[in-house]
CSV table of N, CA, C and O in Angstrom, one decimal:
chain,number,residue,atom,x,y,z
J,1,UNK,N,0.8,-1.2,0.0
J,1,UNK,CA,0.0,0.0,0.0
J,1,UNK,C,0.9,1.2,0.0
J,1,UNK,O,1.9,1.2,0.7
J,2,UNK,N,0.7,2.1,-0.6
J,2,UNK,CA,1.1,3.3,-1.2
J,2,UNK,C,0.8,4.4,0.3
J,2,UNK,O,-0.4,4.5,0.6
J,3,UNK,N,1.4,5.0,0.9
J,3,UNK,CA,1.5,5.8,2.2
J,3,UNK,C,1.9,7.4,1.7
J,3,UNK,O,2.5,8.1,2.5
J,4,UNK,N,1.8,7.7,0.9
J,4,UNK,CA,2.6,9.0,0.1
J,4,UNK,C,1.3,9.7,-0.8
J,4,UNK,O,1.0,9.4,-1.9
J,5,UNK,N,0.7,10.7,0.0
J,5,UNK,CA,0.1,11.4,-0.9
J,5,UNK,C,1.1,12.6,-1.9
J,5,UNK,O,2.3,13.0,-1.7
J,6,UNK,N,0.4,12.9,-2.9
J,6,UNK,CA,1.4,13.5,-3.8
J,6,UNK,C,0.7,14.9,-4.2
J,6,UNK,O,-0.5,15.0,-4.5
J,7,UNK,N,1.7,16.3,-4.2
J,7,UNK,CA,1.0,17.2,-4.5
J,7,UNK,C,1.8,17.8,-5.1
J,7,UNK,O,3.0,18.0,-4.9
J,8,UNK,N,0.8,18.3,-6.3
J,8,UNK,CA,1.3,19.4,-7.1
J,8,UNK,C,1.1,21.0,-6.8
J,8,UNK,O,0.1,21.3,-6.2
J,9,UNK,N,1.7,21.9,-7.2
J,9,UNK,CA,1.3,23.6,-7.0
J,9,UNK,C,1.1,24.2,-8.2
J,9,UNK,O,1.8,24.4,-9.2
J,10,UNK,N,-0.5,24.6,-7.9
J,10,UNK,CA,-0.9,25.2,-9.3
J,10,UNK,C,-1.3,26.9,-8.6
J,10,UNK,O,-2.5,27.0,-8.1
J,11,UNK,N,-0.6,27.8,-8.5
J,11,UNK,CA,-0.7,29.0,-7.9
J,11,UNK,C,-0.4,29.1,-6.7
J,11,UNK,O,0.7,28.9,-6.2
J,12,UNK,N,-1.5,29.4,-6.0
J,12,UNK,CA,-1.1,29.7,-4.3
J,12,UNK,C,-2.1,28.5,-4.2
J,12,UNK,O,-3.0,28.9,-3.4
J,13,UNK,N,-2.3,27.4,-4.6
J,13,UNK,CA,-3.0,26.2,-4.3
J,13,UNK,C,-2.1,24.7,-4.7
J,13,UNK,O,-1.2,24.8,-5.5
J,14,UNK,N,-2.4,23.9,-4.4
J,14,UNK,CA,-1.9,22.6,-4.1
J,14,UNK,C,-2.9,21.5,-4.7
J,14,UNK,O,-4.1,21.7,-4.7
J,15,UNK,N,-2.4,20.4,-5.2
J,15,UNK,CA,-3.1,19.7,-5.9
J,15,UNK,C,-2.8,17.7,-5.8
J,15,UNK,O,-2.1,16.9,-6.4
J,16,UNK,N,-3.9,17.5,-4.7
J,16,UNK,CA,-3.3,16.1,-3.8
J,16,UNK,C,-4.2,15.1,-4.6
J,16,UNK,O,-5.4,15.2,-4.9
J,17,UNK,N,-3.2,14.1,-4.9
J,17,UNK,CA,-3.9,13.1,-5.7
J,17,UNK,C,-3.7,11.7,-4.8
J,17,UNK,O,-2.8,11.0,-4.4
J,18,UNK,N,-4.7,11.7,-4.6
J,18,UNK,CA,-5.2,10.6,-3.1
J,18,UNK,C,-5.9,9.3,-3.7
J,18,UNK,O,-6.7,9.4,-4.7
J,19,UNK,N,-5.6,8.1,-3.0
J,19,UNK,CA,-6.1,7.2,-3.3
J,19,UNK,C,-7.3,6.9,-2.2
J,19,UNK,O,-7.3,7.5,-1.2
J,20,UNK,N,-8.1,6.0,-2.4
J,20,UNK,CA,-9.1,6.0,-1.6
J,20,UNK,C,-9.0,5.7,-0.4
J,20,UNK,O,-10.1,5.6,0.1
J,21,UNK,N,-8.0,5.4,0.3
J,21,UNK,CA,-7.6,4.8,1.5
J,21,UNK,C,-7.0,5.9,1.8
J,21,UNK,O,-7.3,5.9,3.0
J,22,UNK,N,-6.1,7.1,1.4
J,22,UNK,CA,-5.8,8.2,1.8
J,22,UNK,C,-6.6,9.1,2.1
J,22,UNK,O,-6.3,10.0,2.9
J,23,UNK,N,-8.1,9.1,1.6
J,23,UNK,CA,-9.1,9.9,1.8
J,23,UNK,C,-9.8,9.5,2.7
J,23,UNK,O,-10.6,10.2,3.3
J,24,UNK,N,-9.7,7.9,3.2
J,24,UNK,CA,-10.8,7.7,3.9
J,24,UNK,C,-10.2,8.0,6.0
J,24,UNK,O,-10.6,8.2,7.1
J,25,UNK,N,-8.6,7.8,5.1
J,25,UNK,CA,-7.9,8.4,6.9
J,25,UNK,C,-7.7,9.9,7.1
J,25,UNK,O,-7.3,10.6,8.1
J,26,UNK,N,-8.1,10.3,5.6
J,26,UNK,CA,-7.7,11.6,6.4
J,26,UNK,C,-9.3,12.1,6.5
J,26,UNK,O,-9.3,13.3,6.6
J,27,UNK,N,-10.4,11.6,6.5
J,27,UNK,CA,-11.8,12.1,6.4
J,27,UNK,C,-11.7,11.4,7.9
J,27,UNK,O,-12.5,11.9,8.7
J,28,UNK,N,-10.9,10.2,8.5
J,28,UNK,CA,-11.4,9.7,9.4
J,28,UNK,C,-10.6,10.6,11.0
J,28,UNK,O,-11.1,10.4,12.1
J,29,UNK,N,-9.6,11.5,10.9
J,29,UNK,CA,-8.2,11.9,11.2
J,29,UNK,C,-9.7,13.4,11.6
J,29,UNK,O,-10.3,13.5,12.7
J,30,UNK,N,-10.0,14.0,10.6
J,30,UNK,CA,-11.1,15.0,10.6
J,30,UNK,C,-12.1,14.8,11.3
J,30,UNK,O,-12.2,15.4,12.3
J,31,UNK,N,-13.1,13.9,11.1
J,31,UNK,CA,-14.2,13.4,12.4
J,31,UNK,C,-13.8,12.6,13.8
J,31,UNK,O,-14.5,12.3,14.7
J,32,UNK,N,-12.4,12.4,13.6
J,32,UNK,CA,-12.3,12.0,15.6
J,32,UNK,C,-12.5,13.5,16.0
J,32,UNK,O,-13.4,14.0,16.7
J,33,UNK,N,-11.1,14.2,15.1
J,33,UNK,CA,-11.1,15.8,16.0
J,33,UNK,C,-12.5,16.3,16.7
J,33,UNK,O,-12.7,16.6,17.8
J,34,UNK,N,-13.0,16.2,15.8
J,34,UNK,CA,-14.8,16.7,15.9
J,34,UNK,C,-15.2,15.9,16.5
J,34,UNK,O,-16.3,16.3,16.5
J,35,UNK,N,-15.3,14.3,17.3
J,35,UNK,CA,-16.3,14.1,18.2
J,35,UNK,C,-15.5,14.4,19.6
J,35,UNK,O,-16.0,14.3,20.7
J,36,UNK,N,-14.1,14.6,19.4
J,36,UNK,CA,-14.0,14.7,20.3
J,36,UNK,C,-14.2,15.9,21.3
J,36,UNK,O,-14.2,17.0,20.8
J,37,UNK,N,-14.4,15.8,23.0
J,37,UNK,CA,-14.9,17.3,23.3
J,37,UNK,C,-14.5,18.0,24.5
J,37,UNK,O,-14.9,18.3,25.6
J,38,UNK,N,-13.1,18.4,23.2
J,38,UNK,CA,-12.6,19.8,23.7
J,38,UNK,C,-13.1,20.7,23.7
J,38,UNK,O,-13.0,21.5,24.6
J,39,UNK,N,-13.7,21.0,22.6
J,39,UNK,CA,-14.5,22.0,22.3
J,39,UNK,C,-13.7,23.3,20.7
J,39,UNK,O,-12.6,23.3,20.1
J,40,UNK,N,-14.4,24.0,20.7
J,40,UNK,CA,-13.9,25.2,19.3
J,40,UNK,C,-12.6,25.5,19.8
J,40,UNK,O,-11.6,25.0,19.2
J,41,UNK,N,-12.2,26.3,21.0
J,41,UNK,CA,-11.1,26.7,21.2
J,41,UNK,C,-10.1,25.7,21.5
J,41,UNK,O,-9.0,26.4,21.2
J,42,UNK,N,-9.9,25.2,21.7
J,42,UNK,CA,-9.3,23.6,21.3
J,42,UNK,C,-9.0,23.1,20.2
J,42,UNK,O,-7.8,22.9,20.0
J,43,UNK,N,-10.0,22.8,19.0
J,43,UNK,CA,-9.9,22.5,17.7
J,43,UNK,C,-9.0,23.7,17.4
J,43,UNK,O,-7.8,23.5,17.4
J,44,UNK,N,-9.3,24.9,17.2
J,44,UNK,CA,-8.5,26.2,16.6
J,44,UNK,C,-7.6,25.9,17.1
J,44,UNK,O,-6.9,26.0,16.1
J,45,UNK,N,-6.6,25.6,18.2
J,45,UNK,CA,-5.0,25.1,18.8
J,45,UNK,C,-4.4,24.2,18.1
J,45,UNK,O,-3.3,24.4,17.7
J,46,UNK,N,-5.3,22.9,17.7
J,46,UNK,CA,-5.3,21.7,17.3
J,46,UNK,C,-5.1,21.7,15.6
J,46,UNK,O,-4.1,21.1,15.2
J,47,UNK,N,-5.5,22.0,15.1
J,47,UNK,CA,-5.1,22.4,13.8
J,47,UNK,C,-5.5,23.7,13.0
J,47,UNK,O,-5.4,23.8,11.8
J,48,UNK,N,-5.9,24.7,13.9
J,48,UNK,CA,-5.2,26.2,13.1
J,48,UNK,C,-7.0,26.6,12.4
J,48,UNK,O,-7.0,27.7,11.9
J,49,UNK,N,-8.1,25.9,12.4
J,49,UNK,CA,-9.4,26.2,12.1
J,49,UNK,C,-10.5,25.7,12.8
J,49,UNK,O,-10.2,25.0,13.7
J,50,UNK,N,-11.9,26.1,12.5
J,50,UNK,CA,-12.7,26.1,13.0
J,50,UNK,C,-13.4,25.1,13.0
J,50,UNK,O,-13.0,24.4,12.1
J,51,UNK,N,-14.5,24.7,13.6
J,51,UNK,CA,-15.5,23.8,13.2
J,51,UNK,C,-16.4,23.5,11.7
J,51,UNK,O,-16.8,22.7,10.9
J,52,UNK,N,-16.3,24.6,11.8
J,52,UNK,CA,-16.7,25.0,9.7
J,52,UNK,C,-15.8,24.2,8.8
J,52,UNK,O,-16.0,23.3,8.1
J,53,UNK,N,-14.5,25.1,9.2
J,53,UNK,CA,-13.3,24.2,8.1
J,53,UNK,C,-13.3,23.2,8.3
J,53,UNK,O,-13.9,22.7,7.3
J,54,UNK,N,-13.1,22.4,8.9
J,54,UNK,CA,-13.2,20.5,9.4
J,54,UNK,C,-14.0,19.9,8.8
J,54,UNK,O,-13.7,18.8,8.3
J,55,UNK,N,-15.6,20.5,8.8
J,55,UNK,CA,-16.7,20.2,8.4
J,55,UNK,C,-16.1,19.8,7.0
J,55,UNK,O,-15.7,18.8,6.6
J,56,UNK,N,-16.2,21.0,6.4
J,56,UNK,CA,-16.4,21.4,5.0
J,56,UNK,C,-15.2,20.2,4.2
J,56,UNK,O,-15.6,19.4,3.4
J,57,UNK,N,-13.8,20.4,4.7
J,57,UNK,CA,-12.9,19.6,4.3
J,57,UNK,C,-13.1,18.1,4.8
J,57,UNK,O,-12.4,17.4,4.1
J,58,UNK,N,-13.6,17.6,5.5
J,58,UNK,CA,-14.1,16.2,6.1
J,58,UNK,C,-15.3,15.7,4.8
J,58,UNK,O,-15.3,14.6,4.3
J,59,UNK,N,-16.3,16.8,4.4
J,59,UNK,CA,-17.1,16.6,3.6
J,59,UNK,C,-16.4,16.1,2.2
J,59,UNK,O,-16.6,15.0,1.6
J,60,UNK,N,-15.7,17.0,2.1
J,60,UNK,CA,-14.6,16.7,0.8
J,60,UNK,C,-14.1,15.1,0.5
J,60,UNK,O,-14.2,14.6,-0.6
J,61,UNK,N,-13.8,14.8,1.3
J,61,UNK,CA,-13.4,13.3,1.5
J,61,UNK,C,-14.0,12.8,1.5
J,61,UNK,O,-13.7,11.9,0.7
J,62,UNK,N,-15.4,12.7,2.0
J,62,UNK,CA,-16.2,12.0,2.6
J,62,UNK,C,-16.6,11.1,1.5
J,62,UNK,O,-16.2,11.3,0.4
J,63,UNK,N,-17.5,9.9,1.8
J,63,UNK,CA,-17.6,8.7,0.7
J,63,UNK,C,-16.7,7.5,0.4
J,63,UNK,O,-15.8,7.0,0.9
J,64,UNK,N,-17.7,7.0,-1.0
J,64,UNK,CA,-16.8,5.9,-1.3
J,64,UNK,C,-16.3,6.6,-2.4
J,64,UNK,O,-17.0,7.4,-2.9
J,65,UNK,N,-14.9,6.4,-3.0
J,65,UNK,CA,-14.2,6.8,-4.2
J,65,UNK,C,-13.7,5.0,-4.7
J,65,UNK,O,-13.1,4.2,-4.1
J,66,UNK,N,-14.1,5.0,-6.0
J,66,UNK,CA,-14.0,4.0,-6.3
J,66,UNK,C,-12.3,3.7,-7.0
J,66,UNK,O,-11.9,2.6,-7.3
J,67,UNK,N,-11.7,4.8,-7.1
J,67,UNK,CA,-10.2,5.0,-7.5
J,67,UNK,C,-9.1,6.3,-7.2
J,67,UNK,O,-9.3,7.5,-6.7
J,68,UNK,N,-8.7,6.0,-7.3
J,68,UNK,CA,-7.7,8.1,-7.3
J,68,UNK,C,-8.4,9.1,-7.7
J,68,UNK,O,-9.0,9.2,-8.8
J,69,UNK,N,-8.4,9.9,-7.0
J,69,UNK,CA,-8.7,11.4,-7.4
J,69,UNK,C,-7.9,12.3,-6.6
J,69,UNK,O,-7.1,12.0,-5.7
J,70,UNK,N,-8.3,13.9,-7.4
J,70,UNK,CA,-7.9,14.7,-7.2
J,70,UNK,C,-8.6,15.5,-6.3
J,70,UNK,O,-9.8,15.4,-5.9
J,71,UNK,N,-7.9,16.2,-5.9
J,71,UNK,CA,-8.6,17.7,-4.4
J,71,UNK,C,-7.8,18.6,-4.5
J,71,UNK,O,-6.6,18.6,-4.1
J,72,UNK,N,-8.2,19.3,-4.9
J,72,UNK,CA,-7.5,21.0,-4.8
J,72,UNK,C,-7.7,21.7,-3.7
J,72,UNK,O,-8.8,22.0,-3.2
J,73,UNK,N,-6.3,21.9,-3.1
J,73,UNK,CA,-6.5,22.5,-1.7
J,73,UNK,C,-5.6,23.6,-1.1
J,73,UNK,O,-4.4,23.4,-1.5
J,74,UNK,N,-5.7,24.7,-0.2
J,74,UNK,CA,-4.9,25.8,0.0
J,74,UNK,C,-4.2,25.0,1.1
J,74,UNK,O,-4.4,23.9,1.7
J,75,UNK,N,-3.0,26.4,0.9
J,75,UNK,CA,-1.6,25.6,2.1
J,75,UNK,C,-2.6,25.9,3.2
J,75,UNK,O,-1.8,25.6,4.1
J,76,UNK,N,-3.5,26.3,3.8
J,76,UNK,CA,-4.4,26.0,5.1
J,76,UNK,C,-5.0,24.8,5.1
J,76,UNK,O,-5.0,24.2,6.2
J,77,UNK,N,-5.6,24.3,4.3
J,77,UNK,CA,-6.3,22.9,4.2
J,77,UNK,C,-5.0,22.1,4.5
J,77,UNK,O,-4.7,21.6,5.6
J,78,UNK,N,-4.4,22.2,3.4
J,78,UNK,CA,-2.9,21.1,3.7
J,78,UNK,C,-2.3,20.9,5.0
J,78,UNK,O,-2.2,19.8,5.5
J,79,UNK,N,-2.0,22.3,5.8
J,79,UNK,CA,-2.2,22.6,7.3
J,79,UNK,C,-2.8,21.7,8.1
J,79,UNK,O,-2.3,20.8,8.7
J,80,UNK,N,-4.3,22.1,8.0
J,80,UNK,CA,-5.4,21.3,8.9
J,80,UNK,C,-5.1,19.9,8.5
J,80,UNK,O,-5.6,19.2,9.4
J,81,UNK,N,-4.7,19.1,7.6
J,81,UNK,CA,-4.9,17.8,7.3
J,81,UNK,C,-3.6,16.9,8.3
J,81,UNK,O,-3.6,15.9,9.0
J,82,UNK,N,-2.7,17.9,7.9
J,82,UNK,CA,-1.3,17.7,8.9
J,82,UNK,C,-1.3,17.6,10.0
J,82,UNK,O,-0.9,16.6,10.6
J,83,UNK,N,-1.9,18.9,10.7
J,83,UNK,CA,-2.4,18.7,12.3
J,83,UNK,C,-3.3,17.7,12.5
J,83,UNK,O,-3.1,16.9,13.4
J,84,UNK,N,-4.6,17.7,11.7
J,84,UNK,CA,-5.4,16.5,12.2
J,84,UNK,C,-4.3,15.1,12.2
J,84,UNK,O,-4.3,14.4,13.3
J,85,UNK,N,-3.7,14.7,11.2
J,85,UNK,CA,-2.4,13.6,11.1
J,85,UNK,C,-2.3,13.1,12.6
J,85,UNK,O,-2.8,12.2,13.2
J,86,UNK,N,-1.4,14.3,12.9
J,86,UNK,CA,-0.6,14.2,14.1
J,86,UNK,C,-1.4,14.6,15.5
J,86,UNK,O,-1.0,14.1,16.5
J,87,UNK,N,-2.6,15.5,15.5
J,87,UNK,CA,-3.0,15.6,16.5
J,87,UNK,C,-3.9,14.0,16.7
J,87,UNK,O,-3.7,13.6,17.9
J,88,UNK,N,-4.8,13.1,16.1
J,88,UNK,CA,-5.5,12.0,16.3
J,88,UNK,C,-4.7,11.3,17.3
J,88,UNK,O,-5.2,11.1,18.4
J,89,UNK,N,-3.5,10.9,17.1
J,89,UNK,CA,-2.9,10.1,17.9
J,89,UNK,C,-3.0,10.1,19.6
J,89,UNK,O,-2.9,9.2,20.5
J,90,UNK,N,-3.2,11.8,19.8
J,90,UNK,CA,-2.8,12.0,21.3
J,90,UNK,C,-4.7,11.8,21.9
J,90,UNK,O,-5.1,12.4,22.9
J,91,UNK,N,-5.2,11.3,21.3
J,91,UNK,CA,-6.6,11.4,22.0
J,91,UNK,C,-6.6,9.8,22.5
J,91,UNK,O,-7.7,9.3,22.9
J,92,UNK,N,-5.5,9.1,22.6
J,92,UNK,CA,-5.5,7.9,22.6
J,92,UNK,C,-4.4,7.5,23.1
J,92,UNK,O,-3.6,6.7,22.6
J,93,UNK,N,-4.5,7.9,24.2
J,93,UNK,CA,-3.3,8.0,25.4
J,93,UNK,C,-4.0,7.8,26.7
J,93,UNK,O,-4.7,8.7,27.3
J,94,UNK,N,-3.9,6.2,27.2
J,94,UNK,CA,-4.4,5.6,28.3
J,94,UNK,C,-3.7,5.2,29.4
J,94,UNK,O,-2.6,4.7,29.4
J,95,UNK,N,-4.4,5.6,30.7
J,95,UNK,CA,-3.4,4.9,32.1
J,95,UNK,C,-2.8,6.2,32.6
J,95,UNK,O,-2.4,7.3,32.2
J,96,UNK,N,-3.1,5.4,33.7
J,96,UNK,CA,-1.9,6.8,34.8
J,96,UNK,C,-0.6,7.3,33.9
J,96,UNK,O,-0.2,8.5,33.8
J,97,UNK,N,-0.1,6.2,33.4
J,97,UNK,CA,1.1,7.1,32.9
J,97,UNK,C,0.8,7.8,31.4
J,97,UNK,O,1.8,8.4,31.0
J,98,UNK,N,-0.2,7.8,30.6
J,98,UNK,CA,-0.9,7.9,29.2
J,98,UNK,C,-0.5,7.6,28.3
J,98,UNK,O,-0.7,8.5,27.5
J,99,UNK,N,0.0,6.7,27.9
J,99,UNK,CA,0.8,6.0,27.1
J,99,UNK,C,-0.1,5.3,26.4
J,99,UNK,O,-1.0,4.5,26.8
J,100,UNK,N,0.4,5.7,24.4
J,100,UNK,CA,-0.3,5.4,23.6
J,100,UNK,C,-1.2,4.0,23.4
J,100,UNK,O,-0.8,2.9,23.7
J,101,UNK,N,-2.3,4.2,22.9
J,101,UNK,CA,-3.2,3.1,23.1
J,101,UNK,C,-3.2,2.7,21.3
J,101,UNK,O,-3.8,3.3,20.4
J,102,UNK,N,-2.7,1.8,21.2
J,102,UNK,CA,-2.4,1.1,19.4
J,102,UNK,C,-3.2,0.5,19.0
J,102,UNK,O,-3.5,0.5,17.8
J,103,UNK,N,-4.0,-0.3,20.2
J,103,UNK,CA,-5.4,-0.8,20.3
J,103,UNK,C,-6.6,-0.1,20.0
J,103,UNK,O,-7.5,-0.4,19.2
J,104,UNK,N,-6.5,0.8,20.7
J,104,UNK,CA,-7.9,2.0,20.9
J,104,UNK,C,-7.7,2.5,19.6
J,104,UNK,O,-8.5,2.1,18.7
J,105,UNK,N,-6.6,3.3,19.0
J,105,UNK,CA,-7.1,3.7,18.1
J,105,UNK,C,-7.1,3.2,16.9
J,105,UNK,O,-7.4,3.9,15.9
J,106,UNK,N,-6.7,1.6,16.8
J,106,UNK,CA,-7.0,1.1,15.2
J,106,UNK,C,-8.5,1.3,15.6
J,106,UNK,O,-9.2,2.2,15.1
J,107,UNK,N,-9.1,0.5,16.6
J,107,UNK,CA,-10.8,0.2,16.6
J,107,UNK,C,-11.2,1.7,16.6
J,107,UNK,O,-12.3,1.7,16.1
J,108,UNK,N,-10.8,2.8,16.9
J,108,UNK,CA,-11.3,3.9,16.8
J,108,UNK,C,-11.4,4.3,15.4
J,108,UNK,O,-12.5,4.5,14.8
J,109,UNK,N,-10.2,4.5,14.7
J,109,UNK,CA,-10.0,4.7,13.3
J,109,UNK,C,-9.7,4.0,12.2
J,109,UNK,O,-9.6,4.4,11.1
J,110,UNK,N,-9.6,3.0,12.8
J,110,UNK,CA,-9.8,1.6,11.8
J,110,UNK,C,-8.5,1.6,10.5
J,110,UNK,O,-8.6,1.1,9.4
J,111,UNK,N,-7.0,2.5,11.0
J,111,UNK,CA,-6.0,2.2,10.5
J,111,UNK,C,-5.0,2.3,11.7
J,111,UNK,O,-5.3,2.3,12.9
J,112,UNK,N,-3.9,2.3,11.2
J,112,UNK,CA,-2.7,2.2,12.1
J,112,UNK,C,-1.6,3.5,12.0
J,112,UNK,O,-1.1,4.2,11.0
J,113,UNK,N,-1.3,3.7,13.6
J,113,UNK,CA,-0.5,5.3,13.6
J,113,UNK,C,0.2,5.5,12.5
J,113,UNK,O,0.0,6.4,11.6
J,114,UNK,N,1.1,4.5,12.4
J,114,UNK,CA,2.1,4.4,11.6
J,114,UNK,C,2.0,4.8,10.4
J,114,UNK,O,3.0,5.1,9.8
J,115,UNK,N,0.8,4.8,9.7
J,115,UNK,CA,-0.1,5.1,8.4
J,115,UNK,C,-0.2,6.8,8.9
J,115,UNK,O,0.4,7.6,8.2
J,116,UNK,N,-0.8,7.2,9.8
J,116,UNK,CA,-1.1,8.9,9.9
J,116,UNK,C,0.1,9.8,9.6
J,116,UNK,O,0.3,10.8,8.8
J,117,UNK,N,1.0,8.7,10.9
J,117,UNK,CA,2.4,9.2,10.5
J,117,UNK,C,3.1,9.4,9.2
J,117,UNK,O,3.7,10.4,8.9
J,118,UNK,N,3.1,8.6,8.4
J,118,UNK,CA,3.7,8.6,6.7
J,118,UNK,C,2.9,9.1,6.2
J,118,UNK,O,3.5,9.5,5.1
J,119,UNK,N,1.7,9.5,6.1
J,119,UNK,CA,0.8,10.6,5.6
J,119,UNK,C,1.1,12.0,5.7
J,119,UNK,O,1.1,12.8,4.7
J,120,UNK,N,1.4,12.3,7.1
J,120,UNK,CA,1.5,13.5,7.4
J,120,UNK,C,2.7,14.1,7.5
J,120,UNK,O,2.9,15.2,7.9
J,121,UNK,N,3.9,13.2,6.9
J,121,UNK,CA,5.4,13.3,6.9
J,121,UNK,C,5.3,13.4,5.3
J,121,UNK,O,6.3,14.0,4.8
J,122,UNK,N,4.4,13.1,4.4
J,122,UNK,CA,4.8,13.1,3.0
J,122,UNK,C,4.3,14.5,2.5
J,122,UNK,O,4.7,15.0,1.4
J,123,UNK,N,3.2,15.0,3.5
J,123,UNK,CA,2.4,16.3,2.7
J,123,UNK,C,3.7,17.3,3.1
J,123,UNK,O,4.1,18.2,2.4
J,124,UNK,N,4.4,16.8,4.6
J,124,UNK,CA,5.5,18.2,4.4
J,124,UNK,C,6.5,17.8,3.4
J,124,UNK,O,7.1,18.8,3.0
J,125,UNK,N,7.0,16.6,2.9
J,125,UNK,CA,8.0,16.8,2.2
J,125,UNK,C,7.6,17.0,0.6
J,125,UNK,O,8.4,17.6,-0.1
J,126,UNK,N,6.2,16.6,0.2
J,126,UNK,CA,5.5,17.3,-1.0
J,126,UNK,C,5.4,19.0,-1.2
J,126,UNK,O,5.6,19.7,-2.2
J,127,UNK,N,5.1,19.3,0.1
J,127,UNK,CA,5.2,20.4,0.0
J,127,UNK,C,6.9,21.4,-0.4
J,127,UNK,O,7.2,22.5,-0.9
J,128,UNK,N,7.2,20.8,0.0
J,128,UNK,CA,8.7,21.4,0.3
J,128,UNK,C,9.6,21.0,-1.0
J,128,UNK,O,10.7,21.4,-1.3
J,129,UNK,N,8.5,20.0,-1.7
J,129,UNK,CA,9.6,19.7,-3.3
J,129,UNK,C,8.7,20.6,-4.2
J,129,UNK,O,9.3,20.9,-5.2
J,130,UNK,N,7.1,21.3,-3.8
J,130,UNK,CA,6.5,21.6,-4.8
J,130,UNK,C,6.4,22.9,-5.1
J,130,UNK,O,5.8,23.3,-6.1
């Protein structure tokens, strides 16, 4: 399985060609943030927007995609997808000492850290070639 989304720069926008399994963790990465309840001022810390943006970019993904596609997206989207990446993981820190739960969050998100992590390590190095 392919762990590397790819983006192109067409202006002051970005251009991620995602396979369906890329869309479906980062649509899933976007609805933990949101059930979880910290609340608005929290999300805005957590990845840089509001309950609106989450929404709207969660919606974007959302579905079945039966192959690759494309999404056109601003370096704030790209942002928010990053943070959600890396922020999912910490809602899943159990026990007095809180130490990551690998269990809780496949059954929660129905992939593996390790997968968020090379997602959200490839959009910065996409970015940074594009």
């Amino acid at each position: 399985m392919r762990l590397r989304i790819r983006l192109t720069r067409e202006g002051e926008e970005f251009i991620a060609r995602l396979r369906p399994y890329h869309a479906d963790v980062l649509h899933r990465a976007l609805t933990c943030l949101r059930a979880g309840q910290h609340g608005v001022t929290a999300l805005a810390v957590q990845v840089g927007a509001g309950p609106e943006a989450v929404d709207a970019l969660a919606a974007r993904l959302a579905g079945d995609h039966p192959g690759s596609f494309e999404l056109r997206l601003s370096a704030a989207e790209v942002h928010l997808l990053h943070s959600a990446l890396t922020a999912v993981p910490l809602m899943f820190l159990d026990g007095e000492d809180r130490l990551f739960s690998e269990e809780r969050f496949h059954k929660e998100t129905g992939s593996f850290r390790e997968h968020f992590d090379s997602l959200a390590r490839s959009l910065v190095e996409e970015v940074s070639e594009a």
